[in-house]
XYZ file of C-alpha atoms in Angstrom:
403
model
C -14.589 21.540 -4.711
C -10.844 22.372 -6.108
C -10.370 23.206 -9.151
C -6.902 24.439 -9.494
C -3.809 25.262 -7.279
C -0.840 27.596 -7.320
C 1.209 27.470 -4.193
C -1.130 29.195 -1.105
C -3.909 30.128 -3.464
C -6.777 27.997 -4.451
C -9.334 28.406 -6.753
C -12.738 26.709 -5.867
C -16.084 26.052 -7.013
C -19.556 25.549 -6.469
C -21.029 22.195 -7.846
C -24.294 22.634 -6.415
C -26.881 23.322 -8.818
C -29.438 25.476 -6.771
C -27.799 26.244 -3.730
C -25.056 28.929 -2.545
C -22.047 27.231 -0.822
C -22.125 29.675 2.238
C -25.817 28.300 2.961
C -24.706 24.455 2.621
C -21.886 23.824 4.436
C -19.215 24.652 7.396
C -15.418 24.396 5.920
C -12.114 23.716 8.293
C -8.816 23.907 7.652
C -5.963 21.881 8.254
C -2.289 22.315 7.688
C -0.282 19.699 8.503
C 3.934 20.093 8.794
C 6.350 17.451 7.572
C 7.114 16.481 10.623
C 3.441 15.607 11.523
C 2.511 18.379 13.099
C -1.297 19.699 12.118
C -3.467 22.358 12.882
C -6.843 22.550 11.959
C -9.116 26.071 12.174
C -12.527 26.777 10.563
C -12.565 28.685 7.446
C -15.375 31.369 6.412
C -17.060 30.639 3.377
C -18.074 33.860 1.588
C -21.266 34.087 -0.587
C -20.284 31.555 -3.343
C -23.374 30.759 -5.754
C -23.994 28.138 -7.530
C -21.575 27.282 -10.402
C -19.343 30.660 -9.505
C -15.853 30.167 -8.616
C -13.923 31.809 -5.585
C -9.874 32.033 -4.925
C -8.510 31.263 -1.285
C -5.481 32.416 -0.169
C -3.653 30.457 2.571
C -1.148 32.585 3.220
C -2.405 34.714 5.786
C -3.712 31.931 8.154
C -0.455 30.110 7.665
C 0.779 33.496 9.180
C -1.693 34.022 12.186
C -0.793 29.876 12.876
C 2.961 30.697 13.095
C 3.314 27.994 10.259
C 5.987 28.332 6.999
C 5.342 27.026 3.414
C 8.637 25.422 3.103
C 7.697 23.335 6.156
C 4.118 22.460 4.823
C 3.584 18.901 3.990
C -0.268 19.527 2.950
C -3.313 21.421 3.493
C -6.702 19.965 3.710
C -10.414 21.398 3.403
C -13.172 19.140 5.003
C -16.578 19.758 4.344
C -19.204 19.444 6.693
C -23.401 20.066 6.486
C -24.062 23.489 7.929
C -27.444 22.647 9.018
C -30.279 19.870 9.250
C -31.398 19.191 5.740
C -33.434 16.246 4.275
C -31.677 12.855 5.550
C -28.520 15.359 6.348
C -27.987 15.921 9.896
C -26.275 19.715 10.906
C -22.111 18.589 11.008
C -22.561 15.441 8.848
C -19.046 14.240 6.639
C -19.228 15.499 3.059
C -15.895 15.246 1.735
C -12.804 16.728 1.533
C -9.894 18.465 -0.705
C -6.574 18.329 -0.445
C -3.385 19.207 -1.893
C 0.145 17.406 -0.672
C 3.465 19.751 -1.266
C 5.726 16.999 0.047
C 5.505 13.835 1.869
C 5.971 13.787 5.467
C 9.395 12.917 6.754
C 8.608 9.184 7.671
C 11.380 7.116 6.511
C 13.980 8.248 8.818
C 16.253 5.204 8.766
C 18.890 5.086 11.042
C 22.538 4.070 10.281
C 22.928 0.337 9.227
C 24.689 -1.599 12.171
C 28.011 -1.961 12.213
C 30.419 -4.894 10.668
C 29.483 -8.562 10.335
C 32.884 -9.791 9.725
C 33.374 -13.286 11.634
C 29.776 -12.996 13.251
C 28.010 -14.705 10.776
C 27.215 -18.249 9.480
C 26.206 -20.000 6.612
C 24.584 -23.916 6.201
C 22.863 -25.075 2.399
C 20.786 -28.323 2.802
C 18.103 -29.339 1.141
C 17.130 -26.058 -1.031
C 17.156 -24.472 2.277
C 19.810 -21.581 2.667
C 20.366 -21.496 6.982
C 22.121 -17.852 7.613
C 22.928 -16.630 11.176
C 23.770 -13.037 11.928
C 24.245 -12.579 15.740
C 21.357 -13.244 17.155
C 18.990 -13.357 14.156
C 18.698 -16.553 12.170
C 17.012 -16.596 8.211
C 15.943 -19.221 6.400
C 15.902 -18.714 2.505
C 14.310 -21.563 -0.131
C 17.268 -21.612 -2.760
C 14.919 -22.644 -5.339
C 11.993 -20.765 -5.005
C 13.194 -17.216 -3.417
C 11.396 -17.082 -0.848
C 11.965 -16.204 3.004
C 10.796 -18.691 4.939
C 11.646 -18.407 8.628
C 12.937 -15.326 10.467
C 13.744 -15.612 14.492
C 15.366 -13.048 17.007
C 17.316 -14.975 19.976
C 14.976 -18.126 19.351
C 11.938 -16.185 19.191
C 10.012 -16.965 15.721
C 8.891 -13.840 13.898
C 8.489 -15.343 10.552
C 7.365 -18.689 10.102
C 5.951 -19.474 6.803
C 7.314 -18.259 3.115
C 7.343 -14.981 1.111
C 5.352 -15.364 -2.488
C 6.099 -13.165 -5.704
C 2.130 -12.626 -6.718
C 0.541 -11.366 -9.571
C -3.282 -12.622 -8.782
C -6.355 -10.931 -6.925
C -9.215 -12.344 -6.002
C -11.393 -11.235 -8.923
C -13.749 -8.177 -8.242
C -17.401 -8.160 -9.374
C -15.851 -5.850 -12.018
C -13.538 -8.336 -13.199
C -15.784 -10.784 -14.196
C -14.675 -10.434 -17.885
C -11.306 -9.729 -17.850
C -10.624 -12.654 -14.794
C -11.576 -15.352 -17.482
C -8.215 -13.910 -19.411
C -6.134 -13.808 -16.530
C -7.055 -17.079 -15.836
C -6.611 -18.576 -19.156
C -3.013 -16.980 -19.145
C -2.371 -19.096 -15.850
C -2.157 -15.480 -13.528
C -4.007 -17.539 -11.109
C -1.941 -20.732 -10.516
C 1.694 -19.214 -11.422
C 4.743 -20.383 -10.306
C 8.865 -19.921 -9.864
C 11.844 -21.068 -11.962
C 15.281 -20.251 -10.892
C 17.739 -19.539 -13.266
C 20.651 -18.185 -11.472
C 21.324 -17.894 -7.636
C 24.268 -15.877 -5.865
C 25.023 -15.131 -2.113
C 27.477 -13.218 -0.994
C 28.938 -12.236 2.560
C 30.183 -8.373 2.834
C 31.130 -6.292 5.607
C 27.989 -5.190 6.676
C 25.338 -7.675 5.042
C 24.779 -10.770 3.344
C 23.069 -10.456 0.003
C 21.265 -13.116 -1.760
C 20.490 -12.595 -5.809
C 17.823 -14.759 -7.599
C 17.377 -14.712 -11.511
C 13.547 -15.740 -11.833
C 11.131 -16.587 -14.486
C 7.026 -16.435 -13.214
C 5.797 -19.358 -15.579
C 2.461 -20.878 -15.464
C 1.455 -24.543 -17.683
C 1.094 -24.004 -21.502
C 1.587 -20.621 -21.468
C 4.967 -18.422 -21.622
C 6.585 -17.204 -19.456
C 5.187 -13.910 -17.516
C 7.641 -12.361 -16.079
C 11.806 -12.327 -15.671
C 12.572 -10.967 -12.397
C 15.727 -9.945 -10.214
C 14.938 -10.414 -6.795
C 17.963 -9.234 -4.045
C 17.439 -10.047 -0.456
C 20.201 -7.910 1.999
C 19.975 -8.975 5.502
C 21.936 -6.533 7.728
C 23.170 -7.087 11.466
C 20.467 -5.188 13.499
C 17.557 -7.696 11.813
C 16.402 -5.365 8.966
C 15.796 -6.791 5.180
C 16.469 -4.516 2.278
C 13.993 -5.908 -0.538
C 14.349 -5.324 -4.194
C 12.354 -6.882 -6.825
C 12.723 -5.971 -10.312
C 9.883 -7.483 -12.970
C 10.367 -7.310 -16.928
C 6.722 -8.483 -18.270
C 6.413 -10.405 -21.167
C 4.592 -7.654 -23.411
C 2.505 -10.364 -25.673
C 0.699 -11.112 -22.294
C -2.317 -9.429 -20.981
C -1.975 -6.961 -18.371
C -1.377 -7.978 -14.964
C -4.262 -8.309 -12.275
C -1.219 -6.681 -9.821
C 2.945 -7.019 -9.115
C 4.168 -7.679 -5.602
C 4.678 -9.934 -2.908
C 2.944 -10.953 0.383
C 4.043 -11.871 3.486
C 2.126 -14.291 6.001
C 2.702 -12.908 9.382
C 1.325 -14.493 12.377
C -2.324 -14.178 13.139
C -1.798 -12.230 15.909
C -0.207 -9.098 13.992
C -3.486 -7.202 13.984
C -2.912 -3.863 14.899
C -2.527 -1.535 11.676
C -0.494 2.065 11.210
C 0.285 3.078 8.162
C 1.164 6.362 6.083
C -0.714 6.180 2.902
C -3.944 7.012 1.365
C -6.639 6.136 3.782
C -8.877 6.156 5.377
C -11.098 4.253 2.416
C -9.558 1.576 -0.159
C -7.907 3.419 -2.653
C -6.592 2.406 -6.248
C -5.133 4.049 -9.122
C -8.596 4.551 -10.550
C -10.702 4.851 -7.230
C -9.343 7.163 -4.735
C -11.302 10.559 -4.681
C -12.595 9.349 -1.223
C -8.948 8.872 0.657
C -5.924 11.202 1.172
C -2.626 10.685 2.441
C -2.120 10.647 6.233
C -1.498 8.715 9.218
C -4.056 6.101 9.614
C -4.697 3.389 12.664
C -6.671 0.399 11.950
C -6.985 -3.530 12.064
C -6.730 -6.341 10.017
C -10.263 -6.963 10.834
C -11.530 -3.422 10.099
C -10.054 -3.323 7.093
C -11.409 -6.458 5.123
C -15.036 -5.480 3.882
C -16.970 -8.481 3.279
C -18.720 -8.856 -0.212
C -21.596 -11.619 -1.280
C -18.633 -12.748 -3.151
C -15.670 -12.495 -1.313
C -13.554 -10.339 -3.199
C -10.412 -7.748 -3.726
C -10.896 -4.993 -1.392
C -9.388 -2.623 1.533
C -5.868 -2.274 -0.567
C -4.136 1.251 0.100
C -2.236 2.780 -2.851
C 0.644 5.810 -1.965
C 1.880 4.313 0.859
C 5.591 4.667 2.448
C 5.116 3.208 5.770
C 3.288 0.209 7.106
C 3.276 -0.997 10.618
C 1.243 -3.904 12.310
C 1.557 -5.021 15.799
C 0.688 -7.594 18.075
C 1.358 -8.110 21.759
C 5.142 -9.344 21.319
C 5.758 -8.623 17.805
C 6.150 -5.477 15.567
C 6.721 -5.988 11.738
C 7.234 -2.461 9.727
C 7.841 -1.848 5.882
C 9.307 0.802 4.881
C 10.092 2.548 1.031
C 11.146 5.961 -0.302
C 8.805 5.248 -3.456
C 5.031 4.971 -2.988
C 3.491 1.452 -2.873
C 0.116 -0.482 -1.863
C -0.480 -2.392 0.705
C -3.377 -5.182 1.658
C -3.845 -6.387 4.966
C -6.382 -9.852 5.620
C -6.883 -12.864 7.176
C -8.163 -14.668 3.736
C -5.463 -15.562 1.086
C -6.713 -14.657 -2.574
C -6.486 -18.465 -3.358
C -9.546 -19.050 -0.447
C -11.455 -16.033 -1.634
C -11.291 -16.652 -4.979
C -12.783 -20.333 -4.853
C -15.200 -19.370 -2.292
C -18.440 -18.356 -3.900
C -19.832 -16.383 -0.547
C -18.468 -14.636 2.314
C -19.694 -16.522 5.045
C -18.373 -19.592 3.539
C -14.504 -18.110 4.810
C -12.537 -19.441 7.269
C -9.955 -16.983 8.653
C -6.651 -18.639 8.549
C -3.952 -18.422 11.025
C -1.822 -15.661 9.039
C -1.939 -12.193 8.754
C -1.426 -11.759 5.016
C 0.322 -8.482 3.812
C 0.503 -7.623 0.047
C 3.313 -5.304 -0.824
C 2.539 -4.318 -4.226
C 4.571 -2.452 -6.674
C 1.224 -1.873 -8.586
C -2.408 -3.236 -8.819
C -4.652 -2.936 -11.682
C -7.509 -0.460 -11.437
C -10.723 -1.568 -10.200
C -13.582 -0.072 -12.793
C -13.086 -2.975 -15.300
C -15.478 -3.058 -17.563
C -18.263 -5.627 -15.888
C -21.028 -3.221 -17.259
C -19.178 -0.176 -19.340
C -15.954 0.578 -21.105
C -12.774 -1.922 -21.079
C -9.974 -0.241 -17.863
C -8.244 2.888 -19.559
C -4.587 1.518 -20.108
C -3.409 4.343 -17.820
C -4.768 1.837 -14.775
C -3.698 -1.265 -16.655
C -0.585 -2.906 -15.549
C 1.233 -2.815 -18.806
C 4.219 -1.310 -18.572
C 7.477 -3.297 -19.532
C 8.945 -2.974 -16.166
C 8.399 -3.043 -12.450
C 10.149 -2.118 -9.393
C 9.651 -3.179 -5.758
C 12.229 -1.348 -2.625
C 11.393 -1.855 0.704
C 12.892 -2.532 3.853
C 11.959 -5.164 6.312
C 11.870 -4.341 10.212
C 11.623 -6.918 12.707
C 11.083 -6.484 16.627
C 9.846 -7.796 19.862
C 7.763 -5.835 22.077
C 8.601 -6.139 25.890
């Protein structure tokens, strides 16, 4: 496994206890560009015994591969069993190493469309905010921040409202902790308004909530700024800014989630994959493309459960036949795609007691707590708490119809 990097070289090491490395497995290679671009070659593992320790340089099969540092996003080692051995079968999966020198170059944005001067209108009834921009059409709840309704020359996109979240359905390891969150009212929090703006520009409207996430009995959790822009070609610039209340417990996660139409099932994303990975649980994933489903990705526990979120993420897509929804952020967030909303699967004591309901549900989190809570060992290390004194969420918000 790695043990240390500089640049091209890399210094390894035998874990196994009895057996030398060149005996056990089959190694390859792959270096991957920014642009997406990846090559992968095998690479001969010398005599390596157990417990010794063996630098690699990279820098002559980046040379033979016509391939430049400065254009290197990451290179990759997978591991693979050289030969039959107990249970093992010859080319079986053992892992993997990798080290990223720079993301990929996947939020390309394009210029915002033009003006919006004298194209747009503007109707407040009933909480409801009505805004028109060409041929798109938002509805906003005044009171409660949310985005309720989004449509594209009549077409519904959006249909059902946005929610600031701070709850999970409680893990297996949470079973201690969860009793605190609940008691602080994490579970069954709400929105207060205190302050509401929206203004027209040239190029966007932007609509500014002051919030407070309260819950009975208890004070209040969180004071957050949350900014909608809406700009002329359909896109949503999202910012969400949380102050916690520091006398409160940690958070069981920050974020939002969206509930997208059922039929959004097709996943791609650029994140850590292919595996659920947290703060405190990701030695299994590493950061790449990734193509999956809503489906696929919700594991089914006895007791239905968080699971299948995707930390280090910049780019999330999902697709149906007539519909693509994207989000989009320079700075790393997790993701959660299901058919269950935490509220089902956290009063439902066993999975086959769920009924999928007709969303999509996608969590955009800032953060999520760690998962190794301590159900049988030590309490989370604060390092994987969410404890800080301040959040931020960016995103941005693509809408389009497939033809």
């Amino acid at each position: 496994m790695l043990k240390k990097y500089k640049k091209l070289k890399w210094t390894v090491r035998n874990q196994l206890d009895f057996l030398n490395l060149a005996d056990y497995i089959t190694v390859h290679a792959q270096f991957t560009t920014r642009y997406g671009e990846s090559k992968t070659v095998p690479l001969e593992i010398n005599d390596l015994k157990p417990h010794e320790e063996s630098v690699i340089n990279f820098a002559p099969l980046l040379k033979e591969n016509d391939l430049h540092f400065d254009a290197l996003s990451d290179i990759k080692l997978f591991y693979y069993a050289k030969q039959d051995r107990g249970l093992l079968k010859a080319e079986t999966y053992l892992g993997h190493d990798q080290v990223v020198y720079q993301r990929q170059a996947v939020n390309k944005v394009a210029a915002k469309a033009g003006m919006i001067t004298g194209q747009t209108s503007l109707k407040i009834c009933d909480n409801i905010a009505a805004i028109k921009i060409k041929d798109w059409e938002y509805h906003f709840d005044t009171e409660k921040a949310s985005l309720n309704f989004v449509s594209h020359h009549n077409i519904p996109l959006l249909t059902a409202p946005t929610q600031i979240t701070i709850w999970r359905a409680p893990t297996d390891n949470d079973m201690y902790v969860s009793q605190k969150w609940k008691k602080m009212g994490y579970s069954d929090s709400s929105i207060r308004r205190y302050g509401f703006t929206i203004n027209e520009e040239e190029d966007k409207v932007a609509l500014i909530f002051d919030l407070a996430l309260y819950s009975v009995h208890v004070p209040r959790i969180l004071n957050i700024r949350l900014s909608w822009e809406i700009y002329s070609d359909g896109h949503i610039d999202v910012s969400m800014k949380a102050a916690r209340n520091l006398r409160m417990p940690s958070l069981p996660r920050i974020g939002m989630v969206w509930s997208l139409p059922k039929e959004c099932e097709a996943v791609r994303y650029y994140g850590n994959g292919p595996f659920s990975s947290y703060s405190d649980k990701n030695l299994a994933s590493y950061l790449g493309w990734f193509n999956t489903t809503v489906d696929d990705n919700f594991r089914p526990h006895i007791r239905p459960q968080e699971d299948g979120s995707h930390n280090n993420t910049t780019l999330l897509n999902l697709y149906s036949k007539h519909q693509a929804v994207g989000f989009i952020s320079d700075e790393p967030f997790s993701f959660n795609v299901k058919h269950y909303s935490d509220q089902q699967m956290t009063t439902t004591a066993h999975h086959d007691e769920l009924v999928k309901e007709p969303y999509t549900f996608v969590h955009i989190d800032a953060a999520q707590s760690g998962i190794g809570t301590n159900s049988c060992g030590p309490k989370l290390p604060k390092r994987y708490q969410i404890n800080q004194e301040s959040y931020e969420l960016n995103y941005r918000v693509d809408f389009n119809e497939l033809k």
